[in-house]
XYZ file of C-alpha atoms in Angstrom:
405
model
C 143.341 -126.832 142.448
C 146.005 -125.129 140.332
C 142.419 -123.678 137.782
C 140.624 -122.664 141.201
C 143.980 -120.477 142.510
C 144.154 -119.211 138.963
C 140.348 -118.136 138.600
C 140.553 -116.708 142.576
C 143.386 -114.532 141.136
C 141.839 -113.661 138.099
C 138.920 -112.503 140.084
C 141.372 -110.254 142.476
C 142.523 -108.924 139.335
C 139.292 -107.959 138.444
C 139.531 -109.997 135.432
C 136.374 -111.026 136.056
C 135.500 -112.901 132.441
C 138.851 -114.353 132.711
C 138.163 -116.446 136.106
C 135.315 -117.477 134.721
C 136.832 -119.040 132.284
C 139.125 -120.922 134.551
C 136.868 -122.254 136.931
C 135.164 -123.716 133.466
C 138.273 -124.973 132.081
C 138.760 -126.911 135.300
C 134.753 -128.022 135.840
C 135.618 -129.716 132.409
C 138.636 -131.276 133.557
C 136.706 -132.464 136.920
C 132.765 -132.169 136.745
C 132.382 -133.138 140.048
C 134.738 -130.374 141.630
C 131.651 -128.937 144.216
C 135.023 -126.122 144.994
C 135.262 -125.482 141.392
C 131.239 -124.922 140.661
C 130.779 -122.782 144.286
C 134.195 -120.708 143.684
C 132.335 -119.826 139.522
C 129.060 -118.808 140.866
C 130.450 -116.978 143.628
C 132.975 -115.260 141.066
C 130.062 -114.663 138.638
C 127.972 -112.997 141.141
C 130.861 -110.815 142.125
C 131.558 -109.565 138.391
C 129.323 -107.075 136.850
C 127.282 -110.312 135.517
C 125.514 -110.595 138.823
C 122.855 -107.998 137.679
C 121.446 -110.289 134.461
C 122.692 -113.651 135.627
C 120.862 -113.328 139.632
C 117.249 -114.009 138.411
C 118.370 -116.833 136.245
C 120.466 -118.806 139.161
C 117.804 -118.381 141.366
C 115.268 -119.654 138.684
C 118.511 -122.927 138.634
C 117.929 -122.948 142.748
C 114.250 -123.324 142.511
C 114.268 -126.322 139.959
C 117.478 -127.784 141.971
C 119.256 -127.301 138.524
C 121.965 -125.144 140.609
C 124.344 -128.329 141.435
C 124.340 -128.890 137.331
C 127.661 -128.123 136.418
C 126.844 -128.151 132.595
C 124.017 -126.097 133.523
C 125.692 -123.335 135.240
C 128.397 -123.318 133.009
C 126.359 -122.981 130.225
C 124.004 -120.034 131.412
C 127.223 -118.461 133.130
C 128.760 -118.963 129.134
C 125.762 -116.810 127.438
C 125.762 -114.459 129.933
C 129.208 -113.832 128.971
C 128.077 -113.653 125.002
C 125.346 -111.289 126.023
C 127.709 -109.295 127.597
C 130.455 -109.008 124.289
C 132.791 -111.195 125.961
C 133.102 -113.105 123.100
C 136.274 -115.054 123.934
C 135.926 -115.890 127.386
C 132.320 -117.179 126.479
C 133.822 -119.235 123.846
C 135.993 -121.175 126.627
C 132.927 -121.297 129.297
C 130.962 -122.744 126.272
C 132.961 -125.097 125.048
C 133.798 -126.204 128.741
C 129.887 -126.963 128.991
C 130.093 -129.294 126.171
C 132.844 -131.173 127.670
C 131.045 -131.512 130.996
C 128.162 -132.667 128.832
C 124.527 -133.337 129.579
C 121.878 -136.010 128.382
C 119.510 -133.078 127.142
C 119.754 -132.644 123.681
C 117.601 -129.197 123.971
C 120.279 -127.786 126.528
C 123.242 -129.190 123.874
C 121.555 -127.757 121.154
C 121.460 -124.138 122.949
C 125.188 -123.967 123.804
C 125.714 -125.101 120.044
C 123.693 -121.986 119.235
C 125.449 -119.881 121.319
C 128.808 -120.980 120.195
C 127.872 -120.697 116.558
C 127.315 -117.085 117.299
C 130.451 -116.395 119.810
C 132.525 -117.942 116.837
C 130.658 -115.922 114.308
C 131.893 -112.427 116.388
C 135.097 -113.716 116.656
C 135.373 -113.792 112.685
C 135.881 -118.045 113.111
C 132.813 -118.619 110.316
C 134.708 -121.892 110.087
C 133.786 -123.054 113.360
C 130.859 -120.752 113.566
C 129.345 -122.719 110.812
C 130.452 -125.779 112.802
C 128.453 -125.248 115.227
C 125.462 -123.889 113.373
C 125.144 -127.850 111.662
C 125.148 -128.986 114.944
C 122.544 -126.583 115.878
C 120.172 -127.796 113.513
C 120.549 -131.019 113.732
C 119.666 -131.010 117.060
C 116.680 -128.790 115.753
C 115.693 -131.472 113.355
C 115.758 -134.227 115.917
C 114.219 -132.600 118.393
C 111.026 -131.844 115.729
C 111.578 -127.795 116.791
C 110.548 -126.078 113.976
C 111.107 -123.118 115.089
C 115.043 -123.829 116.184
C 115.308 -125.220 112.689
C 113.870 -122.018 111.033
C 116.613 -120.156 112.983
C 119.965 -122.561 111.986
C 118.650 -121.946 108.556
C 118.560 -117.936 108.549
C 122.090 -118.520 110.688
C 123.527 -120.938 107.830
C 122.311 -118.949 105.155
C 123.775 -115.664 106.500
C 127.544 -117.755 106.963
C 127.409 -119.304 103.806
C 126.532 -115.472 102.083
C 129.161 -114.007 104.369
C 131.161 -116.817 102.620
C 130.053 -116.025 98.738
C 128.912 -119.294 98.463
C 125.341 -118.116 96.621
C 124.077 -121.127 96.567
C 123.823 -122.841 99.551
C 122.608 -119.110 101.029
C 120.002 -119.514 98.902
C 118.846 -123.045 99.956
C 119.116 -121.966 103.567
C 116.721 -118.587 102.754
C 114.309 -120.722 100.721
C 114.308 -123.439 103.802
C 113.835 -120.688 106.412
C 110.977 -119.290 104.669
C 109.286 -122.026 104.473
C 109.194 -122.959 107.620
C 108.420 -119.435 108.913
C 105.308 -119.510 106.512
C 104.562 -122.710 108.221
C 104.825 -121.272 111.911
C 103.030 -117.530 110.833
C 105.837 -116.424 112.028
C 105.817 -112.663 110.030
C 109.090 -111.751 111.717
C 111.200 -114.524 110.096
C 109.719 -114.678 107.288
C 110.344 -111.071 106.126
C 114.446 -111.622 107.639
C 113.971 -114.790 104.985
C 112.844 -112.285 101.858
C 115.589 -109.851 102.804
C 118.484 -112.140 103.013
C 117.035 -113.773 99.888
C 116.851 -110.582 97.997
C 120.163 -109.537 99.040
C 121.392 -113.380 97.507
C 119.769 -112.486 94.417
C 121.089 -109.365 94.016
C 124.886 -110.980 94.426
C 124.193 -113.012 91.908
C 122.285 -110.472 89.509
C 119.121 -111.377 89.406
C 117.734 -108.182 90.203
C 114.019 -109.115 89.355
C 113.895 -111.757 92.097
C 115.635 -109.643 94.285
C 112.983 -106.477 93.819
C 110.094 -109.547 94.467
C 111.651 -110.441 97.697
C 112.430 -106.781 99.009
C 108.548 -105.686 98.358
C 107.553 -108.346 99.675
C 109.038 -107.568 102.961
C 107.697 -103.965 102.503
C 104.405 -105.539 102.699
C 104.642 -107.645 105.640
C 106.750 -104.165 107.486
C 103.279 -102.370 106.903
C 101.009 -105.187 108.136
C 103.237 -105.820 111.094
C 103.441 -101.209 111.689
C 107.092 -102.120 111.949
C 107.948 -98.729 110.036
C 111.912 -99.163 111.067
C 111.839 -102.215 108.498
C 109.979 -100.561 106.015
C 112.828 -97.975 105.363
C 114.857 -100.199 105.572
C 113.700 -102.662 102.663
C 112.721 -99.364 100.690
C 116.393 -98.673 100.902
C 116.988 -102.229 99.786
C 114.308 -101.989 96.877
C 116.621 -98.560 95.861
C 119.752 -100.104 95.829
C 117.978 -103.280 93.456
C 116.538 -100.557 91.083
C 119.893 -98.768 90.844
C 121.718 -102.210 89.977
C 119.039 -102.334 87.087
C 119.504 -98.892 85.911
C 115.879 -97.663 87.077
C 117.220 -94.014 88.404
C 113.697 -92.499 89.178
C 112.556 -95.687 91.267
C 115.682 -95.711 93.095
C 115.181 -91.848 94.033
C 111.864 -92.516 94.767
C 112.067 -95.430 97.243
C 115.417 -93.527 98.673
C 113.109 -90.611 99.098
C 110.405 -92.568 101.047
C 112.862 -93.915 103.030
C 114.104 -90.701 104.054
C 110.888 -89.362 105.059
C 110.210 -92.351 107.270
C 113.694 -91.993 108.983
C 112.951 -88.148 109.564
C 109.513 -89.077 110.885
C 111.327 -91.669 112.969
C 113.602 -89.297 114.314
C 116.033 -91.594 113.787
C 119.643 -89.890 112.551
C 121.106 -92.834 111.934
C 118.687 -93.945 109.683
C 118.561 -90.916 107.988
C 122.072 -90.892 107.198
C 121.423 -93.836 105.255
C 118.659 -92.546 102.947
C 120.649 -89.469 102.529
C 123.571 -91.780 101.538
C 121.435 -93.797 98.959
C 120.138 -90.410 97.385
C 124.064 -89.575 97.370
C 124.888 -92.787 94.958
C 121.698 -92.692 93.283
C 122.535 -89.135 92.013
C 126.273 -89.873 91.137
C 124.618 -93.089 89.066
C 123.026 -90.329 87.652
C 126.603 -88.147 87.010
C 124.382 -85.067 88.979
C 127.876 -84.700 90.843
C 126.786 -81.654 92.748
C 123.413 -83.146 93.638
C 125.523 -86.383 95.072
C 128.068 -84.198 97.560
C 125.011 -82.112 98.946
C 123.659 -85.483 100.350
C 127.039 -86.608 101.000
C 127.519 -84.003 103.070
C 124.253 -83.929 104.942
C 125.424 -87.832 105.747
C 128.658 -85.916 106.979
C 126.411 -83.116 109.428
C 124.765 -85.896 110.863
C 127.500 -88.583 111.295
C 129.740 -85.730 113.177
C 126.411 -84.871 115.244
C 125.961 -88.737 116.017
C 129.924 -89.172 116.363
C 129.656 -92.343 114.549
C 133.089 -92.558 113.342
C 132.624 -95.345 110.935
C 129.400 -93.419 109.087
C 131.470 -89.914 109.063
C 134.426 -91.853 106.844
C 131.475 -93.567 104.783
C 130.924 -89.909 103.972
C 134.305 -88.724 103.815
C 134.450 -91.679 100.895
C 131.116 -90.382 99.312
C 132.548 -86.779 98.604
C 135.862 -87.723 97.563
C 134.521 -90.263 95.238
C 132.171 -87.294 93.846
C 134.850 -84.785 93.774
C 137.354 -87.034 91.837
C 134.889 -87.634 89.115
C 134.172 -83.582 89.197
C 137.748 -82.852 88.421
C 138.208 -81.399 91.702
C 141.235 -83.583 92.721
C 142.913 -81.185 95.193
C 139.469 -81.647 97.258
C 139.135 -85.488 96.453
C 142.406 -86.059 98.227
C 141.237 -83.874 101.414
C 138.214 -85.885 101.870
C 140.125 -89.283 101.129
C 142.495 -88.039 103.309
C 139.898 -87.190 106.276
C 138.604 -90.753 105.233
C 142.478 -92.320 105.585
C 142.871 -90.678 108.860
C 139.464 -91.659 110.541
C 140.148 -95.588 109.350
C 143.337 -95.640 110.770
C 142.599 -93.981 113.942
C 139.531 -96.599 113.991
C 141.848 -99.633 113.524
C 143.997 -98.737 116.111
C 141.378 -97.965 118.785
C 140.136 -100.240 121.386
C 137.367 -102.112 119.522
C 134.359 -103.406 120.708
C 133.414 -107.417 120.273
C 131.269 -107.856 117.050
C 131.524 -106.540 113.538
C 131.737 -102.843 112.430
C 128.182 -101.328 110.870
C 127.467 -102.453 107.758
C 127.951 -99.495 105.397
C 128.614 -100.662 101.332
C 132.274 -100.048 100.020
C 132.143 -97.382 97.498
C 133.801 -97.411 93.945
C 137.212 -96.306 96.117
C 137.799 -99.906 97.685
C 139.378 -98.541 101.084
C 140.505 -94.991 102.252
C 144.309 -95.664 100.971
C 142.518 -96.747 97.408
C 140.674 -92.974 97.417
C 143.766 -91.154 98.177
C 145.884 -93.198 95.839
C 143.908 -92.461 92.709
C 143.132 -88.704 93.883
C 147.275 -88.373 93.818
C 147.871 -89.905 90.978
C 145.188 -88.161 89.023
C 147.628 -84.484 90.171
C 149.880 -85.682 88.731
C 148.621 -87.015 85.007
C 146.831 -84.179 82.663
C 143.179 -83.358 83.277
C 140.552 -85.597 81.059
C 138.352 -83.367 79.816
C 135.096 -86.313 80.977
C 135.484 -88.140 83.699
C 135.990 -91.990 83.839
C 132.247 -94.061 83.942
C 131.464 -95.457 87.445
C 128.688 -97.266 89.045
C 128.542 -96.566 92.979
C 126.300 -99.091 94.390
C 123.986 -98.055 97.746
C 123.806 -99.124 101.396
C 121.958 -101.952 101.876
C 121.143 -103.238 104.566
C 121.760 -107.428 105.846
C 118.958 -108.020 108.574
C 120.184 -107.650 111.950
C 123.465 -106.554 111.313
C 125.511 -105.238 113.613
C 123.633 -107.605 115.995
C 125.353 -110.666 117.248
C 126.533 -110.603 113.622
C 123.009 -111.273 112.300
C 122.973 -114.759 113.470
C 120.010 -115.615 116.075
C 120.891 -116.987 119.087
C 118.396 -119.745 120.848
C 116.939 -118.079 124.098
């Protein structure tokens, strides 16, 4: 009783994720609570879940699945993932597995879905926990397919980890089994995450092979979004190898397929790349015109986190001009946009992947531009080695780790 008062007031509250996760916690403290299970579902289709979650309950009601408690409380759990509440989902979730259920398919979906709560929750501990369990239940079950997905998940926690080499093992795995299912999609998100492996660990020839090799299968599938994309991957490679004019070149392609695109955000990136290809190059000037294009359209997107990527970009350029009054504006600008960012309301899930540069974080920038005013000029600037954006497949969604549907 005392988790159906609290999830009633919750729901008065308008806490709505909150009493969901209270009914749970008591439905796995008494399974057989009919209060408990009616009180959730009337709760969940209350809350602004009711729009997503109505065609699956009544899907439940039609195969007399919607008495299950494990069931509801496990579709009510990734409704609540789907819908970035990450923590509350977490509890529904792990309520479901306390319930239990004799379907190993149905266990084997909340361990997905937990993997990948955990994962946006920054818990790669128990994210990678649950991603085991996941395939196990994959391998059991003979489900190829589920496998080839804990192995793209595993291989993306273990990277996330810098441990190289079981990340590679899971790439190479999930390959291989999305070559064995013609299943295009996976296999080029296996070549990406293997090239970006490779290129952690410097080998820079493997990594180009898997990156063009994705470019091929982004052309055969028309998927032109990925071809940028890995072109901007296949840039950042040749810059790590010291091949300026392929990196320009691939940047450049890139760039034209954003603009054809019409996609900003995409463009931002190219321009970006061009940005630390050219200050590879020590073309300064050259580096903060694309810098600053990345700044025009960042400010015209209002993407915060890509306008201080930018802000980094031309202080970083401006520093190794000379030009250390300006340096310490932009780091500034960069300082005061990561602070105001931190202290923001945030939403669930990692930030945009966008590679450091050579100035670690905005107080790093600033720091060196002051203490550079204050020592004597050097007549050439100090060496440096900006690296480009890459880009992990599917970040910024669910973390990059698949979820089973």
């Amino acid at each position: 009783m005392a988790y159906f008062r609290q999830g009633v007031a919750l729901q008065y509250l308008g806490r709505h994720a909150d009493a969901l996760a209270a009914f749970a916690s008591g439905l796995a403290q008494d399974p057989k609570s009919l209060q408990l299970l009616v009180g959730m579902v009337e709760a969940a289709m209350k809350s602004p879940l009711r729009e997503s979650l109505e065609p699956t309950y009544q899907q439940l009601q039609k195969m007399k699945l919607d008495k299950s408690p494990f069931v509801v409380v496990s579709v009510i759990g990734q409704e609540l993932l789907s819908a970035g509440h990450h923590g509350a989902s977490v509890v529904v979730l792990e309520a479901a597995l306390k319930i239990g259920t004799c379907s190993l398919k149905l266990r084997g979906s909340v361990f997905s879905a937990l993997s990948s709560a955990y994962w946006l929750l920054g818990n790669t501990e128990k994210s990678t926990a649950h991603m085991q369990q996941d395939l196990e239940v994959a391998k059991t079950l003979g489900d190829q397919t589920g496998e080839c997905r804990a192995h793209g998940n595993l291989g993306s926690a273990f990277f996330s980890k810098g441990n190289y080499r079981e990340a590679l093992t899971n790439h190479r795995h999930q390959l291989v089994l999305a070559m064995k299912l013609k299943d295009r999609e996976a296999a080029s998100s296996a070549l990406s995450s293997l090239g970006h492996v490779y290129t952690a660990i410097g080998d820079y020839p493997n990594a180009l092979a898997s990156h063009k090799q994705c470019v091929i299968l982004a052309k055969q599938s028309k998927d032109q979004l990925s071809e940028a994309r890995e072109l901007g991957n296949m840039g950042a490679v040749y810059i790590a190898m010291g091949d300026f004019a392929n990196a320009v070149q691939c940047h450049e392609e890139h760039l034209g397929i954003a603009k054809a695109l019409a996609n900003k955000r995409e463009e931002a990136r190219a321009y970006s790349n061009l940005g630390s290809a050219y200050h590879y190059r020590r073309d300064f000037d050259k580096a903060m015109s694309y810098h600053a294009r990345v700044l025009e359209l960042a400010q015209e997107l209002g993407e915060r986190p890509v306008e201080m990527r930018a802000y980094a970009g031309l202080g970083h350029a401006a520093r190794c001009m000379q030009d250390l009054e300006r340096a310490k504006q932009y780091h500034q600008q960069q300082l005061g946009i990561a602070e105001g960012w931190q202290t923001a309301p945030q939403r669930d899930g990692p930030p945009p992947t966008w590679c450091s540069s050579p100035a670690r974080s905005p107080a790093f920038g600033l720091g060196v531009a002051m203490a550079a005013l204050r020592r004597p000029l050097q007549t050439t600037p100090p060496p440096s080695r900006p690296c480009c954006v890459s880009e992990r497949p599917g970040a910024g969604q669910e973390g990059g780790i698949r979820v089973a549907r």
